Amino acid sequence: MLVSINWLKDYVNTQQLPPAELGEKITRSGIEVDAVIDRSHGMTNVVVGYVESCVKHPEADKLSICQVDVGEETTQIICGAPNIAEGQKVIVARPGAKLPGGMKIKKAKLRGEESNGMICSLQELGIEGKLVPKAYAEGIYVLPADSETGSDVIANFNLDDTVLELGLTPNRADAMSMLGVAYEVGAILSEEVKLPEISYQESADTAASMLTLTVDAPEANPLYVAKVIRNIKVQESPMWLQQRLMAAGVRPHNNVVDVTNYVLMEYGQPLHAFDYDLLGTGNITVRHAKEGEMITTLDDAERKLSAHQLVITNGKKPVAIAGVMGGANSEVSDATTTVVIESAYFESGSVRQTSKDHGLRSDASSRFEKGVDPNRVIPAAERAAQLLSELAGGEVLSGSVVFDKVSKDEKIVKVSPDFINSRLGMKIAFEEMLDILNRLKFTTEAVNGQLVISVPTRRQDIQIPEDIIEEIARLHGYDEIPATLPEAETTPGGLTPYQAKRRIVRNFLEGAGLLQATTYSLTSEKSAKQFALEKTETTRLLMPMSEERSILRQSLLPHLLESVTYNTARRIDSVALYETGAVFLKGNDELLNEQEHLAVAITGLWLDNSWQGEKKPVDFFVLKGIVEGLGAKLGAELTFERGQMDDLHPGRTAFVVLGGQRIGVIGQLHPSEQKARDLKTTVVMELNLAALLNLETESLVYTQVPRYPSMSRDVALVLSKFVEAATIENVIRSAGGKLLKDVRVFDLYEGDKMEEGKKSVAFSLTYFDPEKTLTDEEVTKAHDKVLAALTEVGAELRS
Amino acid sequence: MEAQLQELKTQALEKIASASTVKELNDVRVAYLGKKGPITDLLKGMGKLPAEERPKMGALVNVVREQVTSQLEGRMVLLEEEAINAKLQSETIDITLPGRPVKTGNSHPLTRVVEEIEDLFISMGYEVAEGPEVEKDYYNFEALNLPKGHPARDMQDSFYITEDVLLRTHTSPVQARTMEAKGGEPIKIICPGKVYRRDSDDATHSHQFTQIEGLVIGEDIRMSDLKGTLSVFAKKMFGDDREIRLRPSFFPFTEPSVEMDISCFKCGGSGCNVCKKTGWIEILGAGMVHPNVLEMAGYDSKRLTGFAFGMGPERIAMLKYGVEDIRHFYTNDVRFLSQFQRTEL
């Protein structure tokens, strides 16, 4: 909502406050002022000029040489506008003038001809092109013939004005009008509101003699008022009206349309003007549309109507979509002589739905859908009639054609002062409360210590005692509210074990050198299931904004890998990212099974200390080590089983298993996938983090630090290339007996010196007895059993 | 023989003095004191001396021997020390070469902000509550006093999955769910999480972003408690000398509703480009829980009252760290992420 302060002053005394200060007061008491706009933009030296003569420039087709009377003198100005003509009153920026945007006017020579100033368009005065009347959109603006030559344009044409741009919240529909803002300002400044005085000459003939009205949808349209004005002359509106509309962000058209818009801005009540003769039937019928019925609206769009949509008809065919937009078939034009002015109360839900159906939001629909004031419907119609009789020479037929079933009762809200103070945590005196309510023009009575408040219908946002608390608090001033802390019992607060463990996981991964990433949950059909541990039916948005963000992800990896590629494409060759977040699987009920996952993607060098000769690219085992460490941290016994997954290297992929369940995967990207993503060797991992975090951990009891030394024996084995280390480790563990404490691989050789298809794996075995120092014989005895078992499974001992 | 002895001694001492390495000195030891050395020979030759001269001569040889040994040992200590020093000298490294890098990662800046806020409220006795990102229309809107057709639904254009299920547009449904679960009991929670709105991504909009909301319900919770709580938050998060101001606002789920500004942490309130010359920065929205919201969740709004507040970690991170484009948080440029490594404590 754009509020011209000059216009506002018609209704309320703004106490000569500087605009910025007024804006601040409004902001602090409830309606945010987003901007304070000086309409003069600091302009100076712009006057009314009279074009005494105008001839073509001999050297330039498009330029005219004008002799312009600017009051003090007659001077020559060169003008390039196509619509310049002798006898016009025009806007002249004199030499030395400053124009919006910083342009300074100087005397100049244009193709050899002297030019002492500039004849201006409205755009050059800082008015947005879309607000400039169409007739002047491509040229200079022509002032009314009675404008005083030499007078100051800024002062005379309402450009010495400031506009407050209000950022309205949806509850404050009341402030979508100048009167509504006047009430708000009046409450803030303790000033009275002066309503427009409506009086005009009525014709002897009645409106009812020319127009009949039928309302077939009283629920959607409980109040409809029509006035008939004849013998009007459709023409340009006077300057003051045009300027007020432009200040309010509305483009002037002609006096009839401008009056309906002016009253809309003034009262917040949308009006519509029909050409009576084009209606053709002398009847208005409000009804629901017939399914499939068509109408061409004022924006020249042909629209198909549905049965739930309300239309205005001439008794035969639709002439407007109620509350949304008029029809082209009854549009007011220069030829119009008789108009029907409609002022109505359309039910908000109906307008909202219809405007949504057609994707059409107008100044009218945005007010109807928030609920207009039923007590302003009739006054607004009267106000329009008055202005049309004044500005268009119209003859207003007496009375109105009215259908009125709407309730205009004020809402009664009862609230006790104690309740108000206890909810605010402060003491506002009863008298002060009364004063505030009085300033708001809420009729208030004190009954048995209770405030009984009649809320005017313009404030439909006030329904319950809490709404009154807000009104009182905001006008009393939020700064006055003290700062306290809740007095309730203190609670321990804290994280759940799940949340605490999630932080442990993050700390662990970051300590291991990974950066936390965050990617989008919405993805494309193509990426939704890639790398998913559990593939379920995908979930698609009803109305996605793009195909790339249309499906909920089932794996974190596709987007994480996109982030890796983003970095490598910028020559960051080593990237190690992790992310935790939800994947969205089909669930048992209407909601999805949201599973919190952890994903890691690493590419490039894992170890990079090149001046010391250490440079190691990342591999499968880097990630395996991270997962093992994570398992140890969380007390989860994780095992790994060889597996395969699409787009992972078939020989370098393992599933992570917890308690017999596959909860994750580790792998190197398949070379073709790496190529597709423009990556070098990249390893990835994704885990069902929730499964890990939900694991109940046992309480930690320490094991005694060994008092006796352990002894170790190494064994090197020649194995078939396809025998896995874990198989051999299991053989060793089961043969080692209770003295065998630990088994570790310490060497692997697969080089040239090995027989084809063989490899050498060396294990280090640690023997230990918590009760005593082991003797060589005891260890040998245990170790011999291990060696025997190894030989039995075909492992060849290497000397 | 005595003269011979003196001669030997002189020779030995000279050689000891001139030995410049441990090895040379050892050669001297072997040469003079070894089993085949001249002093040993002299001792062996004692048998040829008259018996009365033997004790005197024996003592004399021993004295020389001890003198030589002691000189030799002294010299040995010196040479060994020199050898060690020389070795150390040769082992000198260039300590200006770079250290072996320790692999370090760090949290995402949004996590950093969220955890800081979580910890602050945990210290004030709040629990952290979480909920689904795909939510029922009921919890996302209806339970929050936003019935179907409510004009305020326009404020949050949503991604629907079915008519009744959508990606949550705020973390408030977690509040609605917690209230329902607590069955009328007091509540003190903070709810962080991802939320989604139908916005085109640009420098200041993101279709996915994060929110953190708080909810306190109890007996006699007052608007002054909200103000006090927010003031503590502002000071801890943005500095002790921060002031707050509340401005009236509107949210369907609170009444009264406010927006909170803090005095600008960059200029202190005198006006700069961070606060757009106003001296104040808008940080969050809040209010007293609307009685309809309490009643819908089964609370007696006459007996229990509450306040709620909500903020965007993206906005806070952008303000705190001077990030100019919200998309940085979702692009995961390593050069961006790794800047959030160091502590600010």
CSV table of N, CA and C in Angstrom, one decimal, chain A residues 635-734:
chain,number,residue,atom,x,y,z
A,635,GLY,N,30.3,-47.8,19.5
A,635,GLY,CA,30.1,-49.1,20.1
A,635,GLY,C,29.3,-50.0,19.2
A,636,ALA,N,29.4,-49.8,17.9
A,636,ALA,CA,28.6,-50.6,16.9
A,636,ALA,C,29.6,-51.6,16.3
A,637,GLU,N,29.2,-52.9,16.4
A,637,GLU,CA,30.1,-53.9,15.8
A,637,GLU,C,29.7,-54.0,14.3
A,638,LEU,N,30.5,-53.3,13.5
A,638,LEU,CA,30.2,-53.3,12.1
A,638,LEU,C,31.1,-54.4,11.4
A,639,THR,N,30.5,-55.1,10.4
A,639,THR,CA,31.2,-56.0,9.6
A,639,THR,C,31.0,-55.6,8.1
A,640,PHE,N,31.8,-56.2,7.3
A,640,PHE,CA,31.8,-55.8,5.9
A,640,PHE,C,31.6,-57.0,5.0
A,641,GLU,N,30.7,-56.9,4.1
A,641,GLU,CA,30.6,-58.1,3.2
A,641,GLU,C,30.7,-57.6,1.7
A,642,ARG,N,31.4,-58.4,0.9
A,642,ARG,CA,31.6,-58.0,-0.5
A,642,ARG,C,30.2,-57.8,-1.1
A,643,GLY,N,30.0,-56.8,-1.9
A,643,GLY,CA,28.7,-56.7,-2.5
A,643,GLY,C,28.9,-55.9,-3.8
A,644,GLN,N,27.7,-55.7,-4.5
A,644,GLN,CA,27.7,-54.9,-5.7
A,644,GLN,C,26.6,-53.9,-5.7
A,645,MET,N,26.8,-52.8,-6.4
A,645,MET,CA,25.7,-51.8,-6.5
A,645,MET,C,26.0,-51.1,-7.8
A,646,ASP,N,24.9,-50.8,-8.5
A,646,ASP,CA,25.0,-50.1,-9.8
A,646,ASP,C,25.8,-48.8,-9.6
A,647,ASP,N,26.7,-48.6,-10.6
A,647,ASP,CA,27.5,-47.4,-10.6
A,647,ASP,C,28.7,-47.4,-9.6
A,648,LEU,N,28.9,-48.5,-8.9
A,648,LEU,CA,30.1,-48.7,-8.1
A,648,LEU,C,30.9,-49.8,-8.7
A,649,HIS,N,32.2,-49.7,-8.5
A,649,HIS,CA,33.2,-50.7,-9.0
A,649,HIS,C,32.8,-52.1,-8.5
A,650,PRO,N,32.6,-53.0,-9.4
A,650,PRO,CA,32.1,-54.3,-9.0
A,650,PRO,C,33.1,-55.1,-8.1
A,651,GLY,N,34.4,-54.8,-8.2
A,651,GLY,CA,35.3,-55.5,-7.3
A,651,GLY,C,35.7,-54.7,-6.1
A,652,ARG,N,35.2,-53.5,-6.0
A,652,ARG,CA,35.6,-52.6,-4.9
A,652,ARG,C,34.4,-52.0,-4.2
A,653,THR,N,33.5,-52.9,-3.8
A,653,THR,CA,32.3,-52.4,-3.1
A,653,THR,C,32.0,-53.4,-2.0
A,654,ALA,N,31.7,-52.8,-0.8
A,654,ALA,CA,31.3,-53.6,0.3
A,654,ALA,C,30.1,-53.1,1.0
A,655,PHE,N,29.3,-54.0,1.5
A,655,PHE,CA,28.1,-53.5,2.3
A,655,PHE,C,28.6,-53.5,3.8
A,656,VAL,N,28.1,-52.5,4.5
A,656,VAL,CA,28.4,-52.4,5.9
A,656,VAL,C,27.2,-53.1,6.6
A,657,VAL,N,27.5,-54.0,7.5
A,657,VAL,CA,26.5,-54.8,8.2
A,657,VAL,C,26.5,-54.6,9.7
A,658,LEU,N,25.3,-54.4,10.2
A,658,LEU,CA,25.2,-54.2,11.7
A,658,LEU,C,24.1,-55.2,12.1
A,659,GLY,N,24.5,-56.1,13.0
A,659,GLY,CA,23.5,-57.0,13.5
A,659,GLY,C,22.7,-57.8,12.5
A,660,GLY,N,23.5,-58.2,11.4
A,660,GLY,CA,22.8,-58.9,10.4
A,660,GLY,C,22.1,-58.1,9.3
A,661,GLN,N,22.0,-56.8,9.5
A,661,GLN,CA,21.3,-55.9,8.6
A,661,GLN,C,22.3,-55.1,7.8
A,662,ARG,N,22.1,-55.0,6.5
A,662,ARG,CA,22.9,-54.1,5.7
A,662,ARG,C,22.5,-52.7,6.0
A,663,ILE,N,23.4,-51.9,6.5
A,663,ILE,CA,23.0,-50.5,6.9
A,663,ILE,C,23.8,-49.5,6.0
A,664,GLY,N,24.7,-50.0,5.2
A,664,GLY,CA,25.4,-49.1,4.4
A,664,GLY,C,26.3,-49.7,3.3
A,665,VAL,N,26.9,-48.8,2.5
A,665,VAL,CA,27.7,-49.3,1.4
A,665,VAL,C,29.0,-48.4,1.3
A,666,ILE,N,30.1,-49.1,1.0
A,666,ILE,CA,31.3,-48.3,0.7
A,666,ILE,C,31.8,-48.8,-0.6
A,667,GLY,N,32.2,-47.9,-1.4
A,667,GLY,CA,32.7,-48.4,-2.7
A,667,GLY,C,33.5,-47.3,-3.5
A,668,GLN,N,34.2,-47.7,-4.5
A,668,GLN,CA,34.8,-46.8,-5.4
A,668,GLN,C,33.8,-46.6,-6.6
A,669,LEU,N,33.7,-45.4,-7.1
A,669,LEU,CA,32.8,-45.2,-8.2
A,669,LEU,C,33.2,-46.1,-9.4
A,670,HIS,N,32.3,-46.6,-10.1
A,670,HIS,CA,32.5,-47.3,-11.3
A,670,HIS,C,33.2,-46.4,-12.3
A,671,PRO,N,34.2,-46.9,-13.0
A,671,PRO,CA,35.0,-46.0,-13.9
A,671,PRO,C,34.1,-45.2,-14.8
A,672,SER,N,33.0,-45.8,-15.3
A,672,SER,CA,32.1,-45.1,-16.3
A,672,SER,C,31.3,-44.0,-15.5
A,673,GLU,N,31.0,-44.3,-14.3
A,673,GLU,CA,30.3,-43.3,-13.5
A,673,GLU,C,31.3,-42.1,-13.2
A,674,GLN,N,32.5,-42.5,-12.9
A,674,GLN,CA,33.5,-41.4,-12.7
A,674,GLN,C,33.6,-40.5,-13.9
A,675,LYS,N,33.7,-41.2,-15.1
A,675,LYS,CA,33.8,-40.4,-16.3
A,675,LYS,C,32.6,-39.6,-16.5
A,676,ALA,N,31.4,-40.1,-16.3
A,676,ALA,CA,30.2,-39.4,-16.5
A,676,ALA,C,30.2,-38.1,-15.6
A,677,ARG,N,30.7,-38.3,-14.4
A,677,ARG,CA,30.7,-37.1,-13.5
A,677,ARG,C,32.0,-36.3,-13.6
A,678,ASP,N,32.8,-36.7,-14.5
A,678,ASP,CA,34.1,-35.9,-14.7
A,678,ASP,C,35.0,-35.9,-13.5
A,679,LEU,N,35.1,-37.1,-12.9
A,679,LEU,CA,35.9,-37.3,-11.7
A,679,LEU,C,37.0,-38.3,-11.9
A,680,LYS,N,38.1,-38.1,-11.1
A,680,LYS,CA,39.1,-39.1,-11.1
A,680,LYS,C,38.7,-40.1,-10.0
A,681,THR,N,39.6,-41.0,-9.6
A,681,THR,CA,39.2,-42.0,-8.6
A,681,THR,C,38.5,-41.4,-7.4
A,682,THR,N,37.3,-41.9,-7.2
A,682,THR,CA,36.4,-41.3,-6.1
A,682,THR,C,35.8,-42.4,-5.3
A,683,VAL,N,35.9,-42.3,-4.0
A,683,VAL,CA,35.3,-43.3,-3.2
A,683,VAL,C,34.1,-42.7,-2.4
A,684,VAL,N,33.1,-43.5,-2.2
A,684,VAL,CA,31.9,-43.0,-1.6
A,684,VAL,C,31.4,-44.0,-0.5
A,685,MET,N,30.6,-43.4,0.4
A,685,MET,CA,30.0,-44.3,1.4
A,685,MET,C,28.7,-43.7,1.8
A,686,GLU,N,27.7,-44.5,2.0
A,686,GLU,CA,26.5,-44.0,2.6
A,686,GLU,C,26.0,-45.0,3.6
A,687,LEU,N,25.6,-44.5,4.8
A,687,LEU,CA,25.1,-45.3,5.9
A,687,LEU,C,23.8,-44.9,6.4
A,688,ASN,N,23.0,-45.8,6.8
A,688,ASN,CA,21.7,-45.5,7.5
A,688,ASN,C,22.2,-45.0,8.9
A,689,LEU,N,22.3,-43.7,9.0
A,689,LEU,CA,22.9,-43.2,10.3
A,689,LEU,C,21.9,-43.4,11.5
A,690,ALA,N,20.6,-43.4,11.2
A,690,ALA,CA,19.6,-43.6,12.2
A,690,ALA,C,19.8,-45.0,12.9
A,691,ALA,N,20.1,-46.0,12.0
A,691,ALA,CA,20.3,-47.3,12.6
A,691,ALA,C,21.5,-47.3,13.6
A,692,LEU,N,22.5,-46.6,13.2
A,692,LEU,CA,23.7,-46.5,14.1
A,692,LEU,C,23.4,-45.7,15.4
A,693,LEU,N,22.7,-44.6,15.2
A,693,LEU,CA,22.5,-43.7,16.3
A,693,LEU,C,21.4,-44.3,17.3
A,694,ASN,N,20.5,-45.1,16.7
A,694,ASN,CA,19.5,-45.7,17.6
A,694,ASN,C,20.0,-46.9,18.4
A,695,LEU,N,21.2,-47.3,18.1
A,695,LEU,CA,21.8,-48.5,18.8
A,695,LEU,C,22.0,-48.1,20.2
A,696,GLU,N,21.5,-49.0,21.1
A,696,GLU,CA,21.7,-48.7,22.5
A,696,GLU,C,23.1,-49.2,22.9
A,697,THR,N,23.9,-48.3,23.5
A,697,THR,CA,25.2,-48.7,23.8
A,697,THR,C,25.3,-49.2,25.3
A,698,GLU,N,26.2,-50.2,25.5
A,698,GLU,CA,26.3,-50.6,26.9
A,698,GLU,C,27.1,-49.6,27.7
A,699,SER,N,26.9,-49.7,29.0
A,699,SER,CA,27.7,-48.8,29.8
A,699,SER,C,29.2,-49.2,29.8
A,700,LEU,N,30.1,-48.3,29.9
A,700,LEU,CA,31.5,-48.6,29.7
A,700,LEU,C,32.1,-49.0,31.0
A,701,VAL,N,32.7,-50.2,31.1
A,701,VAL,CA,33.4,-50.7,32.3
A,701,VAL,C,34.8,-51.0,31.8
A,702,TYR,N,35.8,-50.5,32.5
A,702,TYR,CA,37.2,-50.7,32.0
A,702,TYR,C,37.7,-52.1,32.1
A,703,THR,N,38.6,-52.5,31.3
A,703,THR,CA,39.2,-53.8,31.4
A,703,THR,C,40.6,-53.5,31.9
A,704,GLN,N,41.1,-54.4,32.9
A,704,GLN,CA,42.3,-54.1,33.5
A,704,GLN,C,43.5,-54.0,32.5
A,705,VAL,N,44.3,-53.0,32.8
A,705,VAL,CA,45.5,-52.8,31.9
A,705,VAL,C,46.4,-54.0,32.2
A,706,PRO,N,46.9,-54.7,31.1
A,706,PRO,CA,47.7,-55.9,31.3
A,706,PRO,C,48.8,-55.8,32.3
A,707,ARG,N,49.0,-56.7,33.2
A,707,ARG,CA,50.1,-56.7,34.1
A,707,ARG,C,51.2,-57.6,33.6
A,708,TYR,N,50.9,-58.5,32.7
A,708,TYR,CA,51.9,-59.4,32.2
A,708,TYR,C,52.2,-59.1,30.7
A,709,PRO,N,53.4,-59.3,30.2
A,709,PRO,CA,53.7,-59.0,28.8
A,709,PRO,C,53.0,-60.0,27.9
A,710,SER,N,52.7,-59.5,26.7
A,710,SER,CA,52.1,-60.4,25.6
A,710,SER,C,53.3,-60.8,24.7
A,711,MET,N,53.1,-61.8,24.0
A,711,MET,CA,54.1,-62.2,23.0
A,711,MET,C,53.5,-62.3,21.6
A,712,SER,N,54.3,-61.9,20.6
A,712,SER,CA,53.7,-62.0,19.3
A,712,SER,C,54.5,-62.9,18.4
A,713,ARG,N,53.8,-63.5,17.5
A,713,ARG,CA,54.4,-64.4,16.5
A,713,ARG,C,53.9,-63.9,15.1
A,714,ASP,N,54.7,-63.9,14.1
A,714,ASP,CA,54.3,-63.5,12.8
A,714,ASP,C,54.2,-64.8,11.9
A,715,VAL,N,53.2,-64.7,11.0
A,715,VAL,CA,53.2,-65.8,10.1
A,715,VAL,C,52.9,-65.3,8.7
A,716,ALA,N,53.7,-65.7,7.7
A,716,ALA,CA,53.5,-65.2,6.3
A,716,ALA,C,52.9,-66.4,5.5
A,717,LEU,N,51.8,-66.1,4.8
A,717,LEU,CA,51.2,-67.2,4.1
A,717,LEU,C,51.1,-66.9,2.6
A,718,VAL,N,51.2,-67.9,1.8
A,718,VAL,CA,51.0,-67.8,0.4
A,718,VAL,C,49.5,-68.3,0.1
A,719,LEU,N,48.7,-67.5,-0.5
A,719,LEU,CA,47.3,-67.8,-0.7
A,719,LEU,C,46.9,-67.6,-2.1
A,720,SER,N,45.9,-68.2,-2.5
A,720,SER,CA,45.3,-67.9,-3.8
A,720,SER,C,44.8,-66.4,-3.7
A,721,LYS,N,44.9,-65.8,-4.8
A,721,LYS,CA,44.6,-64.4,-4.9
A,721,LYS,C,43.2,-64.1,-4.4
A,722,PHE,N,42.3,-65.1,-4.6
A,722,PHE,CA,40.9,-64.8,-4.3
A,722,PHE,C,40.5,-65.1,-2.9
A,723,VAL,N,41.4,-65.7,-2.1
A,723,VAL,CA,41.1,-65.9,-0.7
A,723,VAL,C,41.2,-64.6,0.1
A,724,GLU,N,40.1,-64.3,0.8
A,724,GLU,CA,40.0,-63.0,1.5
A,724,GLU,C,40.7,-63.1,2.9
A,725,ALA,N,41.3,-62.0,3.2
A,725,ALA,CA,42.1,-62.0,4.5
A,725,ALA,C,41.2,-62.3,5.7
A,726,ALA,N,39.9,-61.9,5.6
A,726,ALA,CA,39.0,-62.1,6.7
A,726,ALA,C,38.8,-63.6,6.9
A,727,THR,N,38.8,-64.4,5.8
A,727,THR,CA,38.6,-65.9,5.9
A,727,THR,C,39.8,-66.5,6.7
A,728,ILE,N,41.0,-66.0,6.4
A,728,ILE,CA,42.1,-66.6,7.1
A,728,ILE,C,42.2,-66.1,8.5
A,729,GLU,N,41.8,-64.9,8.7
A,729,GLU,CA,41.8,-64.3,10.1
A,729,GLU,C,40.8,-65.2,11.0
A,730,ASN,N,39.7,-65.5,10.4
A,730,ASN,CA,38.7,-66.4,11.1
A,730,ASN,C,39.3,-67.7,11.5
A,731,VAL,N,40.0,-68.3,10.5
A,731,VAL,CA,40.7,-69.6,10.8
A,731,VAL,C,41.7,-69.4,11.9
A,732,ILE,N,42.4,-68.4,11.9
A,732,ILE,CA,43.4,-68.2,12.9
A,732,ILE,C,42.7,-68.0,14.3
A,733,ARG,N,41.7,-67.1,14.3
A,733,ARG,CA,41.0,-66.8,15.5
A,733,ARG,C,40.4,-68.1,16.2
A,734,SER,N,39.8,-68.9,15.3
A,734,SER,CA,39.1,-70.1,15.9
A,734,SER,C,40.1,-71.1,16.4
